[in-house]
Amino acid sequence: MKRDPIYGIMAEFDSAQALVDAARKTHEAGYKKIDAYSPFPVEGLAEEIGFHHDEVPLVVLIGGLIGGVTGYLMQYWMSAVDYPLNIGGKPPHSWPAFIVITFEMTILFAGISAVLGMLALNGLPMPYHPVFNVPRFAFASKDRFFLIVFSSDKKYNPVETRRFMEGLNPRSVSEVPS
Amino acid sequence: MPEQYKSTTDLERAPVIEPGHTFGTVTEKISAIVLTRPASNGWFIGFGLFFMLTMMMLFAIGYLFLKGIGIWGVTIPIGWGFAIVNFVWWIGIGHAGTLISAILLLLRQSWRNSINRFAEAMTLFAVAAAGIFPAIHVGRPWLAYWLFPYPNTMRVWPQFRSPLMWDVFAVSTYATISALFWFTGLIPDFATLRDRSEKRWVKMVYGMLSFGWRGSARHWHRYETMYLLLAGLATPLVLSVHTVVSFDFAVGIVPGWHTTIFPPYFVAGAIYSGFAMVLMLAIPIRKIYGLEDFITERHLQNSAKVMLATGLIVAYGYGVEAFMGWYGGDRYDAFTLWNRLHGPYAPEYWALLICNILIPQVLWIRRLRTSPIALFFISGVILVGMWLERFIIVVVSLHRDFLTSSWGMYYPTRWDWMTYIGTIGMFLAAMFLFLRLLPAISIFEMRTLLPEAEVKE
Amino acid sequence: MNQDEFVQISKREEVCPGKKGKLDLDAVRAEIDKAAKHGPEYWRSLEELAGNPEFQDALKREFPKGASEWLDSVSRRGFLKVMGASLGLAGMTACVKLPNEPIVPYVRQPENVIPGRAMYYATAHTLGGYANPLLVESHLGRPTKIEGNDKHHGSLGGTDIFAQASILGMYDPDRSQSVVSMGDQRSYAAFLSAIRGPLSAQKALQGAGIRILTTTISSPTLADQLRALLKVYPQAKWHVYEPVNRDNVLEGAKMAFGQPVETRYDFAKADVIVSLDADFLYGGFPGNVRYIRDFASRRDPDLGQMNRLYVIESTPSATGAKADHRFPMRASEIERFAQALSSHLPINAPTGGVAGDNPGFSAAIVQDLLSHRGSSIVIAGDHQPASVHAFAHAVNQALGNVGKTVFYTDPVGANPVNQSESLKDLASDVQAGKVDLLIILGGNPAYDAPADVNFAEVLKGGKAQLRVHYGLYQDETAELCQWHVNATHELESWGDARAFDGTVSIIQPLIAPLYNAKSPIEFVSTLSGQPDASGYDLVRAYWQKQHTGADFEQFWRQSLHDGWIEGTTYQPKSVAAKNDHIGWKSTTDTAIELNIRRDPTIWDGQFSNNGWLQELPKPMSKLTWDNAVQIGPKMAERLHLASKDVVELELNGKKVEGAVWIQAGHPDNSITVTLGYGRRGAGRVGTGQGFNAYELRTSGTPWIASGVQIRKTGATYELASTQGMQSMDTPDGGHRPLVRETSLEEYKKEPGFAREEEVPQGLTLYPRYEYEKEQYAWGMAIDLNRCTGCNNCILACQSENNIAVVGKEQTLLGRHMHWLRVDAYYQGDRDNPKAFFQPVPCMHCENAPCEVVCPVGATSHSSEGLNDMVYNRCVGTRYCSNNCPYKVRRFNFLLFQDWDTAQYKMMRNPDVSVRSRGVMEKCSYCVQRINEHRIDAETASVREGKEIGIGEDLQSACQQSCPAEAIIFGNINDPNSKVSQWKAKARNYSLLGELNTRPRTTYLAEVRNPNPELES
């Protein structure tokens, strides 16, 4: 099947408020495959485009648990199982002494998994993306706000959708070539 | 959104960002420093100077590797000297960054948004400077990697009861987390720079660094969750790091080390010196790059208040130490107290009290809290004081311990000084590069401070 | 000829692989070029060449830029190392050489040579002529460790520091390594041809022009040879001189008995001992090893009656430190004191001189002596005038001690003459031009002769036409003689010598001479025309003559094996003291008085190139590497002097400058300086250290001179003391009970006075490690009552464990490496304090604080309770040292070990690894010895088929060499072991026990036995 030459239709707004309202309208209009771009995190925007569950916390929890367990078991195995030594008359398994490193390992693993989790779930790094083909999109990282309806959306129709978007009184509407 | 986000003109509630700014102006002003503004001669001179100091440090370290630790002043009984003093000092300074970024974020102290970026950078460079010392201060530095638990032909493992091992894990974890925190914070701003820059190769570089960030609402959502969690993790971490560092001493039996008060008062001291360093950097930067709009009196005020508070905790720490020395009735602790007050290093101890306790009390005066010049110098005094504190703890405790027959004196050599001053040079050289190459203030977080950023349902 | 020299050098370099690059050859060549214009003398020796500044610069170029000016100590040590290498480079056999004869490797292993197995040979080391019976440990033909001959009643296993250090002396790369004439290295044959003429010429003159100057000689063989030589040359004269001589003792004996006799004591039988300035408990005093043992055997409050020691002394000494009553007194007043005593004792001493007024304590002493007739000793110091010795003889006789605690025998020295006189005569003969051939057989008179004799000038004068110096070093004297013949070290040569009681020991060589050299006996036989006779044959021949009984071979082997010759011990003679002949010369004299004493560690200077002895702390001041101007606290206050102030001493025109050391307990108005320092030609280690006190020494007043002027110069000079503070009182007014002490009565009342309440076990989160389960648990107990602070253990440990010498600069910084130190503390009145010694090795704490903090587990506990140090694993964080409350850990801050000099490689104990830079080290309880015994025990068990344990014959190095038996090491799991018994004693306590370190090394508290009448 040949790919649609159009990746989506993008509308540009100049305030966060406008974007949020537009996003709400679009979503209510039944468009599901949409996305919004802003130069800073806009409260509630994600919800408006129908993004509800975020898995990052789960990833961090798992990472942290793995870290903690690894940390303690490592110390236990190394100093009590693999090569036990009499250190200053203390028993090989001196658990109070192992707490600090267990804690640090928990933090380390949790932190790393937080960052990697976020990147993975966001599908980053992704140096190229069709939206960059829109020249004005450069302002998405300054003071402009964008809303896009992807051509892969069921309800998508080049003409209809474009008209609908223009109805949201944006600054401009442009097609995003894929 | 909470009250203090609103910019007002009341002096007490000085604004965190001067009125009249828009997303555009904020973006331009900050990214201009990196993109358009040409590097001034002043920058080159400063950077050149600190680069030379860095080279001096490398020379000193080279000679150290050649000859051995004996070129330093350390001896028996003072087995630890400048290296450990500087290590603790730098690590302490390195606390402010994460503290400001993480704890203040959790406390919704939005004013931190304009200083957290370079505070974090400062943290990284301070931790890097600190990291040098434990590595080179060992007798056989080429074997320092034995402190990491890796499978080896000797089939032996590190000794996890040693506070030094805890240090290894705490400090490396801290370095990693701070780096992640700092870098992830930069990603959206890299995108901004990518889109602002004219030169193609610059675009490429920032584009790569930005991981292709495009500000999608979903991404922002996950991003904020991650950022918040990271802050949540970094908070106990930052508190743990200096606690662990203090264990290096508290776990030892040396009179003057073996104290349970150490963890809290080390952490307080760390924040104390950390904020001092932040101010020492922020004050000139805001002047030179005209960032007074973003780093306002409000920031100076708050930092000063934090220093005042932590300074008092530190003072309390000294008090308790002295009290227990007397009240505990242990002949060795009692002598350690006496020795600090009257021994051969008494001048250092008195200087410490003046720098860390006496002088900072002027911060009770509002006019001084808001005067950049005054704050700059007070911060300097505090940094000196905190260095002296570590000197007193490390050297003065060791030089006269249990057996009078084994008492000794410590005299730093020029190699000690060269290494110490060298790390300061390295730290500042790194700061200089940072200012030129990366946005010194978090652009996207500044945007959220603008009134336009609000949206109502 | 320069060409040849170059060729020579490059060849030598090839001979010594691995020495390349140690010293850049071009620099040396350049140096030699520069030196070349001074003619041949430039090649006298590399040391000397190195002595000149240009050469040192050339060497300094070896160092990373600026090393020297940036940090002197680093470059200095490096400099020494490069020097070591450079000597090797010069082909002075710093690399092991094969003999010229074709040699065959052994196919069948010779019996009783087991690689890795040490063998012990009995031999002896002499100091001042007195033999110190030894057993020397040898590894595959390399002597590595000196032990005392435990069968010999002159040692019973103990040694003194000089014997311990002799091993280093033998391997000293600075020793003279060839015959030298006028600066040229020559062959021994060349020397022979050079001396043949003069000798035959003297034949005609009956040797009227021959003078032989020797040091004190007790060797029967050598003495016999010399006498034989004097028969051939009847007119020739044999002079004897040694700076630390016993002229006063001799004169005292003559005064009392009209004949030279040797005095011998039995301290085991003495209940009361009065020492008039005699330091008889310290190394170098004839018989000190045995005397310490006997003395210590009476210091145990738990068995038998404790003896009581009164010491009246002019300068603080180890003996004074052990005294129950110590009375500081100016040396010159001691004679007056003796005179005062004499009126109260049953001797009819003549009047004359000026008797001192009776100090309060004298009555008590007299009482004590009178109530211990036959069981007391009065002993006078070597430097006290003859009259004091005569007095001592008289008292001992009057109290009936003779034959019980005091014995008189023939003199041990083969030629008992007044040595100062003897040297003076020689000097005047030379000046009178009577001497054609002067042979200096050992000794270094050009350096150590009295200033008024000024032997250096005498030699320079050239009046003695042919001057031959025979000795170990090319020293100050060698420089002034046309010929220098290099001597063998005693460990390299055959010989014999008498111990303090006359017993003869055969000196066996432990190794073939490192450098082609002649032993004294061989040298003398050369003079008497048999150049090829071997030392072995000569000694054997002599004793064959002496031997009467049958089967000489058996007798000979027996003597070699035992280390002494049966029946040579002098029998006590009965001599009567004509005590009315005490010639008092005492005068009242208020001028400042100068005590000139032998140095406690480098003696008269003959050991000044011995790094171990240089770095060995002096027993009382703990100073190293220097002698000092010792004065008492009072005097220092009066003259506004502080330690390390440089003062100028002036005595009848002669001036020297030295640094002040304020010595607690030093009598007022009196100064003590020690000999042996300020050498010019000692070698790498000794040259230039300290100041030369010989400048102030005259033959008239060799020990005690009056009227010295002391002037502050304003300069200061660093003195390297190894001890931080010599008091248990801290500046804040606190006191730390490190050494615990009480009097005998108190002890009887409360034996457990030293035990501090033990820390309860339940204080820890952790279960205790059960060492009781093991077969062995190693522990040590040190009896502070027996320890006399002789420092022997320090050197024994240094030698056994390959401990490095670090040099003065590093010692100043506090980086000395001794695994075992002896702390000296002073308590009470600074003008007459109590002094204490406390040997401190590693405590091997069961709860070792050092182990817990090591991040790499480089120090951990063995199942038998040893605190092991794993050098290979150590990365050098020094955390363990910081956390060690006893500060017994030592760190290699720099590359302290000399890895280059071949001699030192041969010297080291192969059972102990040589530590390198950046590694922590410390006392290991001689783990190598433990394991050796363990292996023996196990093999024995297998052989016998029954369980055999490690027995009491296991001794740590310090324990084995301790003459006082103050250190006991062993298995504390065995309740019958000696160490367990000691630890069970009431006065056993652990140092800093309150820290709950549970040290395995514990101390037996000190108990003194003061005279109740004087207590108040």
Short mmCIF file of C-alpha atoms in Angstrom, two decimals, chain C residues 106-238:
data_model
loop_
_atom_site.label_atom_id
_atom_site.label_comp_id
_atom_site.label_asym_id
_atom_site.label_seq_id
_atom_site.Cartn_x
_atom_site.Cartn_y
_atom_site.Cartn_z
CA TYR C 106 76.49 -28.84 41.85
CA VAL C 107 74.56 -31.73 40.42
CA ARG C 108 74.07 -33.48 43.70
CA GLN C 109 72.94 -31.02 46.33
CA PRO C 110 75.48 -30.70 49.13
CA GLU C 111 74.02 -32.11 52.31
CA ASN C 112 72.49 -29.71 54.84
CA VAL C 113 71.97 -27.00 52.22
CA ILE C 114 68.22 -26.82 51.72
CA PRO C 115 67.12 -23.91 49.57
CA GLY C 116 64.71 -21.71 51.50
CA ARG C 117 65.99 -23.13 54.75
CA ALA C 118 68.11 -20.83 56.87
CA MET C 119 71.25 -22.13 58.55
CA TYR C 120 72.78 -20.68 61.69
CA TYR C 121 76.49 -20.32 62.35
CA ALA C 122 78.11 -19.34 65.60
CA THR C 123 80.49 -16.43 65.40
CA ALA C 124 81.16 -13.17 67.19
CA HIS C 125 81.15 -9.43 66.71
CA THR C 126 83.59 -7.26 68.58
CA LEU C 127 83.20 -3.75 69.89
CA GLY C 128 86.07 -2.15 71.74
CA GLY C 129 87.73 -5.55 71.66
CA TYR C 130 84.96 -7.28 73.57
CA ALA C 131 83.33 -10.14 71.70
CA ASN C 132 79.59 -10.41 71.37
CA PRO C 133 78.76 -14.10 70.83
CA LEU C 134 76.39 -14.48 67.91
CA LEU C 135 74.44 -16.92 65.81
CA VAL C 136 74.08 -15.64 62.28
CA GLU C 137 71.21 -16.70 60.07
CA SER C 138 72.35 -17.54 56.57
CA HIS C 139 70.20 -18.13 53.50
CA LEU C 140 72.08 -20.08 50.82
CA GLY C 141 75.31 -18.54 51.92
CA ARG C 142 74.05 -15.02 52.45
CA PRO C 143 74.04 -13.86 56.08
CA THR C 144 70.75 -12.07 56.67
CA LYS C 145 70.11 -11.80 60.40
CA ILE C 146 72.09 -11.60 63.60
CA GLU C 147 70.93 -13.48 66.67
CA GLY C 148 72.55 -13.91 70.04
CA ASN C 149 74.25 -17.20 70.81
CA ASP C 150 71.76 -18.59 73.30
CA LYS C 151 74.20 -21.26 74.50
CA HIS C 152 76.90 -18.72 75.28
CA HIS C 153 76.69 -17.32 78.81
CA GLY C 154 77.82 -13.97 77.42
CA SER C 155 74.58 -13.69 75.47
CA LEU C 156 71.95 -16.29 76.40
CA GLY C 157 70.22 -15.30 73.17
CA GLY C 158 70.31 -11.55 73.52
CA THR C 159 72.33 -9.14 71.44
CA ASP C 160 73.04 -5.45 71.45
CA ILE C 161 72.23 -2.94 68.75
CA PHE C 162 75.76 -2.87 67.39
CA ALA C 163 75.76 -6.60 66.78
CA GLN C 164 72.32 -6.40 65.17
CA ALA C 165 73.44 -3.62 62.86
CA SER C 166 76.74 -5.25 61.91
CA ILE C 167 74.94 -7.10 59.12
CA LEU C 168 74.18 -3.80 57.42
CA GLY C 169 77.77 -2.75 57.98
CA MET C 170 78.93 -5.85 56.15
CA TYR C 171 76.78 -5.13 53.11
CA ASP C 172 77.52 -1.39 53.14
CA PRO C 173 78.26 -0.47 49.50
CA ASP C 174 80.50 2.35 50.74
CA ARG C 175 83.00 -0.04 52.26
CA SER C 176 86.45 0.22 50.81
CA GLN C 177 86.55 -2.23 47.94
CA SER C 178 90.18 -2.33 46.89
CA VAL C 179 93.72 -1.46 47.81
CA VAL C 180 94.26 2.21 47.09
CA SER C 181 97.49 4.11 46.77
CA MET C 182 97.71 7.83 46.12
CA GLY C 183 94.20 7.71 44.78
CA ASP C 184 94.79 4.84 42.39
CA GLN C 185 93.13 1.48 42.74
CA ARG C 186 95.95 -1.00 43.13
CA SER C 187 96.31 -4.71 43.61
CA TYR C 188 97.31 -6.32 46.88
CA ALA C 189 100.39 -7.59 45.11
CA ALA C 190 101.36 -4.02 44.36
CA PHE C 191 101.05 -3.24 48.05
CA LEU C 192 103.23 -6.22 48.89
CA SER C 193 106.00 -5.12 46.59
CA ALA C 194 105.68 -1.60 47.93
CA ILE C 195 106.12 -2.69 51.54
CA ARG C 196 108.74 -5.37 50.98
CA GLY C 197 111.53 -2.82 50.64
CA PRO C 198 110.82 -0.82 53.78
CA LEU C 199 110.35 -3.98 55.83
CA SER C 200 113.66 -5.50 54.80
CA ALA C 201 115.27 -2.14 55.43
CA GLN C 202 113.81 -2.20 58.94
CA LYS C 203 115.21 -5.71 59.50
CA ALA C 204 118.63 -4.14 59.78
CA LEU C 205 117.36 -1.54 62.24
CA GLN C 206 115.56 -4.21 64.23
CA GLY C 207 112.38 -2.43 63.19
CA ALA C 208 113.27 0.70 65.11
CA GLY C 209 111.24 2.68 62.59
CA ILE C 210 108.17 0.51 62.67
CA ARG C 211 105.09 1.53 64.61
CA ILE C 212 101.89 -0.44 64.62
CA LEU C 213 98.74 1.27 65.83
CA THR C 214 95.83 -1.00 66.53
CA THR C 215 92.45 -0.69 68.17
CA THR C 216 91.74 -2.65 71.35
CA ILE C 217 92.49 -6.24 70.45
CA SER C 218 91.30 -9.26 72.40
CA SER C 219 92.01 -11.81 69.67
CA PRO C 220 94.54 -14.32 70.99
CA THR C 221 95.65 -15.24 67.48
CA LEU C 222 96.16 -11.67 66.35
CA ALA C 223 97.90 -10.74 69.58
CA ASP C 224 100.16 -13.75 69.21
CA GLN C 225 100.96 -12.72 65.63
CA LEU C 226 101.75 -9.16 66.66
CA ARG C 227 104.00 -10.37 69.46
CA ALA C 228 105.74 -12.66 66.98
CA LEU C 229 106.17 -9.71 64.68
CA LEU C 230 107.65 -7.71 67.52
CA LYS C 231 110.11 -10.51 68.07
CA VAL C 232 111.26 -10.18 64.46
CA TYR C 233 111.47 -6.42 64.87
CA PRO C 234 112.41 -5.97 68.56
CA GLN C 235 112.66 -2.21 68.29
CA ALA C 236 109.23 -1.85 66.73
CA LYS C 237 106.39 -0.61 68.92
CA TRP C 238 102.77 -1.67 69.21
#
